[in-house]
Amino acid sequence: MLGGAFYAAQSTAIAQSPSPAVTAPPAPVMADDPAAADDAALALRQKRDEVGRELQELARSMRVSDEKAAELEDSIAALAKTSESIKQALIESAARRKDLERKIAAGEKKLAELGVQEDRIRASFKDRRAILAEVLAALQRMGRNPPPALLISPEDALASVRTAILLGAVVPGVRHETEKLAADLAELLRLRMEGQKETETLVATIASRQQEERRMDMLLVENDRLSRQNSLELATEKRRAEELAARASSMEGLIASLETEIRSVREATEKARAEEDRLRRLSDEQRQRARDLAASSLPDKNRIAPAYVFSDLKHKLELPAAGEILRQFGDPDGTGHEAKGMVIASAPGSLVTAPADGWVVYAGEFRSYGQMIILNTGDGYHMVLSGMDRVSTGQGKFVLSGEPLAVMGEKRVASATALALETDRPTLYIEFRKDGKPVDSREWWTGSGSGKAQNDS
């Protein structure tokens, strides 16, 4: 058998000499072979989960330096302490953090792909080791027991001819297998070097994300201080909302009871309806002028109502978290029914932001949904987000598009919306509802958010 010393020697020789032509990358899975495509997607997802766990361990060992933390504190102290300036800073910080998280997700996927290619090469090594061992053993036996001289006897001549034929057939095969092995070892070396470079880039990106997380935590503390309401009233409303959530048997029932019985939510709902009534009274010409103005100028960061009509935002919303789309509206949900929303697998600690302006109807636990946020985005629409770990908003608040709402946890929340998902990464569930009924959200998202599940980043 070919042992580890042989591979080590080959690797050393390859590293010290010009690399031979490397083997071509694995052929793409054919579209007419769904079983192979599913196996490849599963292998990539499993490898991505493994890479994600390793990166998470790496991130835990890193921390923001004291010097950098002091710089962040100084930058927050230098901000004008107004609600508008803090919200603007929060939205900008959230945009930077999500961009970093998208880069981390892309790097994680690339490392997973490199890992899958390494696994394939290693598997081919194992397959060829047995064949090469047999050939080398045969040559070794012939070397120890060479055939007699050609002219001693006809039998010896026949044996010599047979040996020559065998050598002529075997030696080129051994040479071919050796060249192929050397090429694969060179490719393995290239993959490892590329993986090391990608890891170094990811470490730097993770460090930048940690700094942005620290900045955002400081901004959230300042924002809470500026927008603090009567704490007793907030605590009372929160307890009442939790009671209503415990009694509600459906999402429709929960939203209806919250908008009827919780004062801050009721007031927010009334504001949303008043804004809808105002927009309905506009003429077509006035409505078009409002759309043109909204498209040509930045919305007021101090606004208290949505800058745009929600139905006008199709193909314009960004996904609330960076990650891979695993399930779309209408896909099997693992319980024998069709999914009423979409599911995104994200990295641990990923930020969740508001995709659109809206009032927070609910923020807390609800049945199998886990931690959940319901946004009233106006125009008869509600947006449901669940699966988060830590929520940083509260019911009755008006939030702006891009404003941070929550953070994902360390692992997937065991919930009805995450059944039959072949990943242990945290998953964010997103559901759009129009007049109380779930609707497909795909036409609202820009870029990969509107695409089919699997491998979108």
mmCIF file of C-alpha atoms in Angstrom, residues 48-393:
data_model
loop_
_atom_site.group_PDB
_atom_site.id
_atom_site.type_symbol
_atom_site.label_atom_id
_atom_site.label_comp_id
_atom_site.label_asym_id
_atom_site.label_seq_id
_atom_site.Cartn_x
_atom_site.Cartn_y
_atom_site.Cartn_z
ATOM 1 C CA ARG A 48 -20.462 25.055 4.986
ATOM 2 C CA ASP A 49 -21.940 24.279 8.400
ATOM 3 C CA GLU A 50 -18.599 22.743 9.421
ATOM 4 C CA VAL A 51 -16.668 25.804 8.188
ATOM 5 C CA GLY A 52 -19.177 28.071 9.943
ATOM 6 C CA ARG A 53 -18.587 26.325 13.281
ATOM 7 C CA GLU A 54 -14.816 26.669 12.886
ATOM 8 C CA LEU A 55 -15.135 30.381 12.071
ATOM 9 C CA GLN A 56 -17.424 30.877 15.053
ATOM 10 C CA GLU A 57 -14.809 29.324 17.348
ATOM 11 C CA LEU A 58 -12.220 31.592 15.779
ATOM 12 C CA ALA A 59 -14.424 34.659 16.336
ATOM 13 C CA ARG A 60 -14.875 33.760 20.014
ATOM 14 C CA SER A 61 -11.113 33.849 20.489
ATOM 15 C CA MET A 62 -10.899 37.372 19.027
ATOM 16 C CA ARG A 63 -11.845 40.635 20.721
ATOM 17 C CA VAL A 64 -11.801 44.346 20.008
ATOM 18 C CA SER A 65 -8.571 45.901 21.313
ATOM 19 C CA ASP A 66 -8.724 48.482 24.100
ATOM 20 C CA GLU A 67 -7.301 51.097 21.742
ATOM 21 C CA LYS A 68 -9.965 50.446 19.104
ATOM 22 C CA ALA A 69 -12.717 50.401 21.744
ATOM 23 C CA ALA A 70 -11.568 53.828 22.949
ATOM 24 C CA GLU A 71 -11.683 55.136 19.381
ATOM 25 C CA LEU A 72 -15.252 53.857 19.002
ATOM 26 C CA GLU A 73 -16.324 55.491 22.266
ATOM 27 C CA ASP A 74 -14.822 58.801 21.122
ATOM 28 C CA SER A 75 -16.653 58.596 17.799
ATOM 29 C CA ILE A 76 -19.988 58.031 19.573
ATOM 30 C CA ALA A 77 -19.281 60.867 22.011
ATOM 31 C CA ALA A 78 -18.640 63.210 19.069
ATOM 32 C CA LEU A 79 -22.117 62.606 17.587
ATOM 33 C CA ALA A 80 -24.809 65.211 18.009
ATOM 34 C CA LYS A 81 -27.134 63.660 20.593
ATOM 35 C CA THR A 82 -30.393 63.954 18.672
ATOM 36 C CA SER A 83 -32.835 61.215 17.781
ATOM 37 C CA GLU A 84 -32.322 61.872 14.083
ATOM 38 C CA SER A 85 -28.507 61.750 14.220
ATOM 39 C CA ILE A 86 -28.470 58.577 16.333
ATOM 40 C CA LYS A 87 -30.957 56.824 14.027
ATOM 41 C CA GLN A 88 -28.902 57.859 10.998
ATOM 42 C CA ALA A 89 -25.737 56.529 12.648
ATOM 43 C CA LEU A 90 -27.531 53.273 13.537
ATOM 44 C CA ILE A 91 -28.726 52.767 9.961
ATOM 45 C CA GLU A 92 -25.245 53.475 8.560
ATOM 46 C CA SER A 93 -23.663 51.130 11.114
ATOM 47 C CA ALA A 94 -26.214 48.419 10.257
ATOM 48 C CA ALA A 95 -25.461 48.797 6.537
ATOM 49 C CA ARG A 96 -21.716 48.414 7.155
ATOM 50 C CA ARG A 97 -22.248 45.445 9.447
ATOM 51 C CA LYS A 98 -24.534 43.650 6.985
ATOM 52 C CA ASP A 99 -22.036 44.272 4.185
ATOM 53 C CA LEU A 100 -19.311 42.684 6.325
ATOM 54 C CA GLU A 101 -21.620 39.758 7.116
ATOM 55 C CA ARG A 102 -22.323 39.258 3.404
ATOM 56 C CA LYS A 103 -18.563 39.144 2.784
ATOM 57 C CA ILE A 104 -18.147 36.632 5.605
ATOM 58 C CA ALA A 105 -20.971 34.491 4.176
ATOM 59 C CA ALA A 106 -19.375 34.593 0.714
ATOM 60 C CA GLY A 107 -15.971 33.683 2.173
ATOM 61 C CA GLU A 108 -17.518 30.891 4.220
ATOM 62 C CA LYS A 109 -19.139 29.497 1.074
ATOM 63 C CA LYS A 110 -15.861 29.711 -0.852
ATOM 64 C CA LEU A 111 -14.011 27.861 1.926
ATOM 65 C CA ALA A 112 -16.741 25.210 1.898
ATOM 66 C CA GLU A 113 -16.384 24.782 -1.880
ATOM 67 C CA LEU A 114 -12.606 24.440 -1.525
ATOM 68 C CA GLY A 115 -13.173 21.890 1.243
ATOM 69 C CA VAL A 116 -15.547 19.853 -0.929
ATOM 70 C CA GLN A 117 -12.950 19.814 -3.729
ATOM 71 C CA GLU A 118 -10.274 18.671 -1.252
ATOM 72 C CA ASP A 119 -12.573 15.892 -0.051
ATOM 73 C CA ARG A 120 -13.103 14.724 -3.646
ATOM 74 C CA ILE A 121 -9.355 14.581 -4.303
ATOM 75 C CA ARG A 122 -8.768 12.705 -1.052
ATOM 76 C CA ALA A 123 -11.499 10.230 -1.981
ATOM 77 C CA SER A 124 -9.861 9.666 -5.378
ATOM 78 C CA PHE A 125 -6.547 9.043 -3.576
ATOM 79 C CA LYS A 126 -8.172 6.301 -1.543
ATOM 80 C CA ASP A 127 -9.648 4.698 -4.683
ATOM 81 C CA ARG A 128 -6.312 4.721 -6.541
ATOM 82 C CA ARG A 129 -4.181 3.593 -3.612
ATOM 83 C CA ALA A 130 -5.536 0.031 -3.885
ATOM 84 C CA ILE A 131 -4.930 -0.157 -7.659
ATOM 85 C CA LEU A 132 -1.417 1.263 -7.489
ATOM 86 C CA ALA A 133 -0.536 -0.990 -4.560
ATOM 87 C CA GLU A 134 -1.419 -4.069 -6.607
ATOM 88 C CA VAL A 135 0.596 -2.921 -9.610
ATOM 89 C CA LEU A 136 3.636 -2.011 -7.522
ATOM 90 C CA ALA A 137 3.442 -5.318 -5.678
ATOM 91 C CA ALA A 138 3.421 -7.202 -8.992
ATOM 92 C CA LEU A 139 6.485 -5.293 -10.226
ATOM 93 C CA GLN A 140 8.238 -5.930 -6.927
ATOM 94 C CA ARG A 141 7.597 -9.672 -7.234
ATOM 95 C CA MET A 142 8.971 -9.691 -10.790
ATOM 96 C CA GLY A 143 12.028 -7.776 -9.649
ATOM 97 C CA ARG A 144 12.792 -10.328 -6.944
ATOM 98 C CA ASN A 145 12.202 -13.342 -9.277
ATOM 99 C CA PRO A 146 13.411 -12.292 -12.777
ATOM 100 C CA PRO A 147 12.548 -14.704 -15.641
ATOM 101 C CA PRO A 148 15.311 -17.075 -16.965
ATOM 102 C CA ALA A 149 17.421 -16.262 -20.036
ATOM 103 C CA LEU A 150 15.519 -16.253 -23.320
ATOM 104 C CA LEU A 151 17.356 -19.182 -25.049
ATOM 105 C CA ILE A 152 17.400 -21.790 -22.243
ATOM 106 C CA SER A 153 14.127 -23.481 -23.176
ATOM 107 C CA PRO A 154 10.909 -22.781 -25.099
ATOM 108 C CA GLU A 155 9.002 -22.675 -21.849
ATOM 109 C CA ASP A 156 11.373 -20.007 -20.508
ATOM 110 C CA ALA A 157 11.086 -18.074 -23.780
ATOM 111 C CA LEU A 158 7.305 -18.133 -23.512
ATOM 112 C CA ALA A 159 7.526 -16.931 -19.908
ATOM 113 C CA SER A 160 9.871 -14.112 -20.970
ATOM 114 C CA VAL A 161 7.521 -13.014 -23.738
ATOM 115 C CA ARG A 162 4.607 -13.014 -21.325
ATOM 116 C CA THR A 163 6.665 -10.997 -18.818
ATOM 117 C CA ALA A 164 7.599 -8.476 -21.530
ATOM 118 C CA ILE A 165 3.970 -8.143 -22.530
ATOM 119 C CA LEU A 166 2.992 -7.647 -18.879
ATOM 120 C CA LEU A 167 5.710 -5.026 -18.343
ATOM 121 C CA GLY A 168 4.774 -3.253 -21.570
ATOM 122 C CA ALA A 169 1.161 -3.079 -20.438
ATOM 123 C CA VAL A 170 1.782 -2.262 -16.788
ATOM 124 C CA VAL A 171 4.612 0.302 -16.798
ATOM 125 C CA PRO A 172 2.820 2.947 -18.912
ATOM 126 C CA GLY A 173 -0.218 2.512 -16.679
ATOM 127 C CA VAL A 174 1.902 3.072 -13.564
ATOM 128 C CA ARG A 175 3.485 6.138 -15.159
ATOM 129 C CA HIS A 176 0.039 7.505 -16.046
ATOM 130 C CA GLU A 177 -1.289 6.908 -12.534
ATOM 131 C CA THR A 178 1.806 8.529 -10.989
ATOM 132 C CA GLU A 179 1.452 11.626 -13.192
ATOM 133 C CA LYS A 180 -2.214 11.837 -12.350
ATOM 134 C CA LEU A 181 -1.439 11.477 -8.637
ATOM 135 C CA ALA A 182 1.218 14.219 -8.841
ATOM 136 C CA ALA A 183 -1.228 16.534 -10.607
ATOM 137 C CA ASP A 184 -3.875 15.914 -7.963
ATOM 138 C CA LEU A 185 -1.356 16.550 -5.191
ATOM 139 C CA ALA A 186 -0.446 19.852 -6.873
ATOM 140 C CA GLU A 187 -4.138 20.747 -7.039
ATOM 141 C CA LEU A 188 -4.552 19.837 -3.370
ATOM 142 C CA LEU A 189 -1.624 22.095 -2.501
ATOM 143 C CA ARG A 190 -3.198 24.934 -4.520
ATOM 144 C CA LEU A 191 -6.534 24.471 -2.765
ATOM 145 C CA ARG A 192 -4.859 24.581 0.642
ATOM 146 C CA MET A 193 -2.967 27.780 -0.224
ATOM 147 C CA GLU A 194 -6.136 29.402 -1.556
ATOM 148 C CA GLY A 195 -8.000 28.313 1.566
ATOM 149 C CA GLN A 196 -5.305 29.777 3.801
ATOM 150 C CA LYS A 197 -5.484 33.106 1.935
ATOM 151 C CA GLU A 198 -9.289 33.144 2.187
ATOM 152 C CA THR A 199 -9.084 32.391 5.914
ATOM 153 C CA GLU A 200 -6.717 35.316 6.469
ATOM 154 C CA THR A 201 -9.150 37.628 4.653
ATOM 155 C CA LEU A 202 -12.027 36.289 6.730
ATOM 156 C CA VAL A 203 -10.150 36.880 9.995
ATOM 157 C CA ALA A 204 -9.696 40.551 9.051
ATOM 158 C CA THR A 205 -13.378 40.837 8.078
ATOM 159 C CA ILE A 206 -14.521 39.221 11.338
ATOM 160 C CA ALA A 207 -12.395 41.721 13.281
ATOM 161 C CA SER A 208 -14.060 44.604 11.403
ATOM 162 C CA ARG A 209 -17.494 43.148 12.126
ATOM 163 C CA GLN A 210 -16.707 42.904 15.840
ATOM 164 C CA GLN A 211 -15.743 46.574 15.858
ATOM 165 C CA GLU A 212 -19.011 47.448 14.118
ATOM 166 C CA GLU A 213 -20.933 45.336 16.643
ATOM 167 C CA ARG A 214 -19.324 47.319 19.485
ATOM 168 C CA ARG A 215 -20.195 50.611 17.761
ATOM 169 C CA MET A 216 -23.807 49.496 17.266
ATOM 170 C CA ASP A 217 -24.191 48.413 20.894
ATOM 171 C CA MET A 218 -23.092 51.893 21.998
ATOM 172 C CA LEU A 219 -25.492 53.543 19.551
ATOM 173 C CA LEU A 220 -28.393 51.385 20.727
ATOM 174 C CA VAL A 221 -27.749 52.383 24.339
ATOM 175 C CA GLU A 222 -27.770 56.047 23.309
ATOM 176 C CA ASN A 223 -30.893 55.572 21.212
ATOM 177 C CA ASP A 224 -32.718 53.933 24.108
ATOM 178 C CA ARG A 225 -31.714 56.792 26.370
ATOM 179 C CA LEU A 226 -33.106 59.380 23.951
ATOM 180 C CA SER A 227 -36.348 57.546 23.159
ATOM 181 C CA ARG A 228 -37.056 56.167 26.636
ATOM 182 C CA GLN A 229 -40.747 56.199 27.552
ATOM 183 C CA ASN A 230 -42.329 55.680 30.929
ATOM 184 C CA SER A 231 -40.729 52.404 32.035
ATOM 185 C CA LEU A 232 -43.752 51.369 34.100
ATOM 186 C CA GLU A 233 -46.068 51.873 31.131
ATOM 187 C CA LEU A 234 -43.736 49.888 28.859
ATOM 188 C CA ALA A 235 -43.490 47.019 31.349
ATOM 189 C CA THR A 236 -47.281 46.930 31.727
ATOM 190 C CA GLU A 237 -47.829 46.860 27.959
ATOM 191 C CA LYS A 238 -45.194 44.161 27.522
ATOM 192 C CA ARG A 239 -46.857 41.920 30.127
ATOM 193 C CA ARG A 240 -50.243 42.478 28.509
ATOM 194 C CA ALA A 241 -48.839 41.649 25.063
ATOM 195 C CA GLU A 242 -47.315 38.437 26.413
ATOM 196 C CA GLU A 243 -50.700 37.459 27.888
ATOM 197 C CA LEU A 244 -52.381 38.067 24.534
ATOM 198 C CA ALA A 245 -49.683 36.062 22.733
ATOM 199 C CA ALA A 246 -50.160 33.132 25.147
ATOM 200 C CA ARG A 247 -53.913 33.108 24.455
ATOM 201 C CA ALA A 248 -53.791 33.646 20.691
ATOM 202 C CA SER A 249 -54.256 30.534 18.577
ATOM 203 C CA SER A 250 -53.211 32.079 15.257
ATOM 204 C CA MET A 251 -51.137 34.905 13.821
ATOM 205 C CA GLU A 252 -54.291 36.698 12.656
ATOM 206 C CA GLY A 253 -55.754 36.492 16.143
ATOM 207 C CA LEU A 254 -52.575 37.793 17.767
ATOM 208 C CA ILE A 255 -52.292 40.818 15.454
ATOM 209 C CA ALA A 256 -55.969 41.685 15.864
ATOM 210 C CA SER A 257 -55.848 41.501 19.665
ATOM 211 C CA LEU A 258 -52.623 43.537 19.863
ATOM 212 C CA GLU A 259 -53.975 46.298 17.631
ATOM 213 C CA THR A 260 -57.134 46.452 19.716
ATOM 214 C CA GLU A 261 -55.918 46.107 23.307
ATOM 215 C CA ILE A 262 -52.359 47.570 23.450
ATOM 216 C CA ARG A 263 -52.439 51.368 23.482
ATOM 217 C CA SER A 264 -49.081 52.007 21.785
ATOM 218 C CA VAL A 265 -49.856 49.445 19.076
ATOM 219 C CA ARG A 266 -53.377 50.802 18.659
ATOM 220 C CA GLU A 267 -52.006 54.323 18.204
ATOM 221 C CA ALA A 268 -49.449 53.051 15.685
ATOM 222 C CA THR A 269 -52.209 51.256 13.756
ATOM 223 C CA GLU A 270 -54.310 54.401 13.720
ATOM 224 C CA LYS A 271 -51.346 56.365 12.343
ATOM 225 C CA ALA A 272 -50.867 53.766 9.616
ATOM 226 C CA ARG A 273 -54.541 53.916 8.636
ATOM 227 C CA ALA A 274 -54.524 57.728 8.678
ATOM 228 C CA GLU A 275 -51.535 57.714 6.315
ATOM 229 C CA GLU A 276 -53.278 55.202 4.041
ATOM 230 C CA ASP A 277 -56.419 57.373 3.983
ATOM 231 C CA ARG A 278 -54.330 60.432 3.112
ATOM 232 C CA LEU A 279 -52.689 58.600 0.220
ATOM 233 C CA ARG A 280 -56.037 57.310 -1.048
ATOM 234 C CA ARG A 281 -57.360 60.883 -1.246
ATOM 235 C CA LEU A 282 -54.513 61.958 -3.515
ATOM 236 C CA SER A 283 -55.204 62.230 -7.219
ATOM 237 C CA ASP A 284 -53.261 60.031 -9.618
ATOM 238 C CA GLU A 285 -51.159 63.063 -10.580
ATOM 239 C CA GLN A 286 -50.380 63.903 -6.939
ATOM 240 C CA ARG A 287 -49.542 60.283 -6.189
ATOM 241 C CA GLN A 288 -47.156 60.152 -9.150
ATOM 242 C CA ARG A 289 -45.496 63.417 -8.065
ATOM 243 C CA ALA A 290 -45.020 61.940 -4.578
ATOM 244 C CA ARG A 291 -43.422 58.814 -6.095
ATOM 245 C CA ASP A 292 -41.081 60.915 -8.251
ATOM 246 C CA LEU A 293 -40.071 63.040 -5.268
ATOM 247 C CA ALA A 294 -39.433 59.973 -3.134
ATOM 248 C CA ALA A 295 -37.317 58.414 -5.887
ATOM 249 C CA SER A 296 -35.199 61.554 -6.396
ATOM 250 C CA SER A 297 -34.508 62.516 -2.772
ATOM 251 C CA LEU A 298 -33.490 60.865 0.478
ATOM 252 C CA PRO A 299 -36.334 60.221 2.940
ATOM 253 C CA ASP A 300 -36.448 62.328 6.084
ATOM 254 C CA LYS A 301 -34.679 60.371 8.837
ATOM 255 C CA ASN A 302 -36.958 62.072 11.380
ATOM 256 C CA ARG A 303 -40.120 60.784 9.706
ATOM 257 C CA ILE A 304 -42.903 59.186 11.751
ATOM 258 C CA ALA A 305 -44.687 57.451 8.860
ATOM 259 C CA PRO A 306 -43.441 55.238 5.984
ATOM 260 C CA ALA A 307 -41.626 57.148 3.253
ATOM 261 C CA TYR A 308 -43.136 54.945 0.541
ATOM 262 C CA VAL A 309 -46.348 53.030 -0.055
ATOM 263 C CA PHE A 310 -45.449 49.407 0.635
ATOM 264 C CA SER A 311 -46.999 48.085 -2.585
ATOM 265 C CA ASP A 312 -44.679 50.468 -4.509
ATOM 266 C CA LEU A 313 -41.565 48.829 -3.031
ATOM 267 C CA LYS A 314 -41.550 45.678 -5.174
ATOM 268 C CA HIS A 315 -38.020 44.623 -6.231
ATOM 269 C CA LYS A 316 -36.538 47.285 -3.912
ATOM 270 C CA LEU A 317 -36.245 45.669 -0.461
ATOM 271 C CA GLU A 318 -33.047 44.154 0.916
ATOM 272 C CA LEU A 319 -33.255 40.916 2.885
ATOM 273 C CA PRO A 320 -33.248 41.591 6.650
ATOM 274 C CA ALA A 321 -30.193 39.360 7.196
ATOM 275 C CA ALA A 322 -27.256 38.097 5.148
ATOM 276 C CA GLY A 323 -27.391 34.378 4.418
ATOM 277 C CA GLU A 324 -28.503 31.518 2.208
ATOM 278 C CA ILE A 325 -32.139 31.087 1.187
ATOM 279 C CA LEU A 326 -33.199 27.552 2.126
ATOM 280 C CA ARG A 327 -36.945 27.709 1.598
ATOM 281 C CA GLN A 328 -39.361 29.923 -0.323
ATOM 282 C CA PHE A 329 -43.088 30.586 -0.069
ATOM 283 C CA GLY A 330 -44.968 27.528 -1.353
ATOM 284 C CA ASP A 331 -42.141 25.019 -0.803
ATOM 285 C CA PRO A 332 -42.823 21.899 1.346
ATOM 286 C CA ASP A 333 -42.484 22.971 4.995
ATOM 287 C CA GLY A 334 -41.611 19.573 6.487
ATOM 288 C CA THR A 335 -45.090 19.027 7.960
ATOM 289 C CA GLY A 336 -46.910 18.042 4.767
ATOM 290 C CA HIS A 337 -47.998 21.610 4.018
ATOM 291 C CA GLU A 338 -46.720 24.479 1.910
ATOM 292 C CA ALA A 339 -44.511 27.116 3.532
ATOM 293 C CA LYS A 340 -46.225 30.442 4.228
ATOM 294 C CA GLY A 341 -42.928 32.313 4.240
ATOM 295 C CA MET A 342 -39.255 32.040 3.415
ATOM 296 C CA VAL A 343 -36.311 30.802 5.516
ATOM 297 C CA ILE A 344 -32.750 32.157 5.472
ATOM 298 C CA ALA A 345 -29.791 30.349 7.060
ATOM 299 C CA SER A 346 -27.469 32.972 8.530
ATOM 300 C CA ALA A 347 -24.198 33.052 10.427
ATOM 301 C CA PRO A 348 -24.354 33.077 14.244
ATOM 302 C CA GLY A 349 -24.747 36.626 15.547
ATOM 303 C CA SER A 350 -25.949 38.029 12.204
ATOM 304 C CA LEU A 351 -27.762 41.345 12.328
ATOM 305 C CA VAL A 352 -31.467 41.568 11.446
ATOM 306 C CA THR A 353 -32.669 44.929 10.099
ATOM 307 C CA ALA A 354 -36.039 46.353 9.104
ATOM 308 C CA PRO A 355 -36.542 45.785 5.349
ATOM 309 C CA ALA A 356 -39.004 48.720 5.229
ATOM 310 C CA ASP A 357 -40.404 51.497 7.400
ATOM 311 C CA GLY A 358 -43.049 50.308 9.825
ATOM 312 C CA TRP A 359 -44.540 50.247 13.308
ATOM 313 C CA VAL A 360 -43.600 47.407 15.656
ATOM 314 C CA VAL A 361 -46.828 45.578 16.474
ATOM 315 C CA TYR A 362 -45.157 42.875 18.568
ATOM 316 C CA ALA A 363 -41.673 41.963 19.804
ATOM 317 C CA GLY A 364 -41.373 38.823 21.928
ATOM 318 C CA GLU A 365 -42.009 35.068 22.130
ATOM 319 C CA PHE A 366 -44.900 33.480 20.258
ATOM 320 C CA ARG A 367 -45.614 29.737 20.276
ATOM 321 C CA SER A 368 -43.362 27.743 17.911
ATOM 322 C CA TYR A 369 -42.085 30.887 16.205
ATOM 323 C CA GLY A 370 -39.638 31.669 19.028
ATOM 324 C CA GLN A 371 -38.579 35.317 19.316
ATOM 325 C CA MET A 372 -40.755 37.198 16.854
ATOM 326 C CA ILE A 373 -41.189 40.732 15.512
ATOM 327 C CA ILE A 374 -44.303 41.870 13.655
ATOM 328 C CA LEU A 375 -44.083 45.078 11.623
ATOM 329 C CA ASN A 376 -47.068 47.008 10.310
ATOM 330 C CA THR A 377 -45.628 48.401 7.069
ATOM 331 C CA GLY A 378 -48.857 50.126 6.013
ATOM 332 C CA ASP A 379 -51.002 49.570 2.912
ATOM 333 C CA GLY A 380 -52.631 46.592 4.657
ATOM 334 C CA TYR A 381 -49.338 44.678 4.968
ATOM 335 C CA HIS A 382 -47.648 43.097 7.971
ATOM 336 C CA MET A 383 -44.181 41.563 8.019
ATOM 337 C CA VAL A 384 -43.347 38.722 10.440
ATOM 338 C CA LEU A 385 -39.725 37.938 11.391
ATOM 339 C CA SER A 386 -38.872 35.076 13.753
ATOM 340 C CA GLY A 387 -35.996 32.860 14.875
ATOM 341 C CA MET A 388 -33.864 35.656 16.355
ATOM 342 C CA ASP A 389 -32.074 35.433 19.687
ATOM 343 C CA ARG A 390 -31.901 39.023 20.969
ATOM 344 C CA VAL A 391 -34.471 41.687 20.005
ATOM 345 C CA SER A 392 -33.456 45.362 20.282
ATOM 346 C CA THR A 393 -36.776 47.038 19.495
#
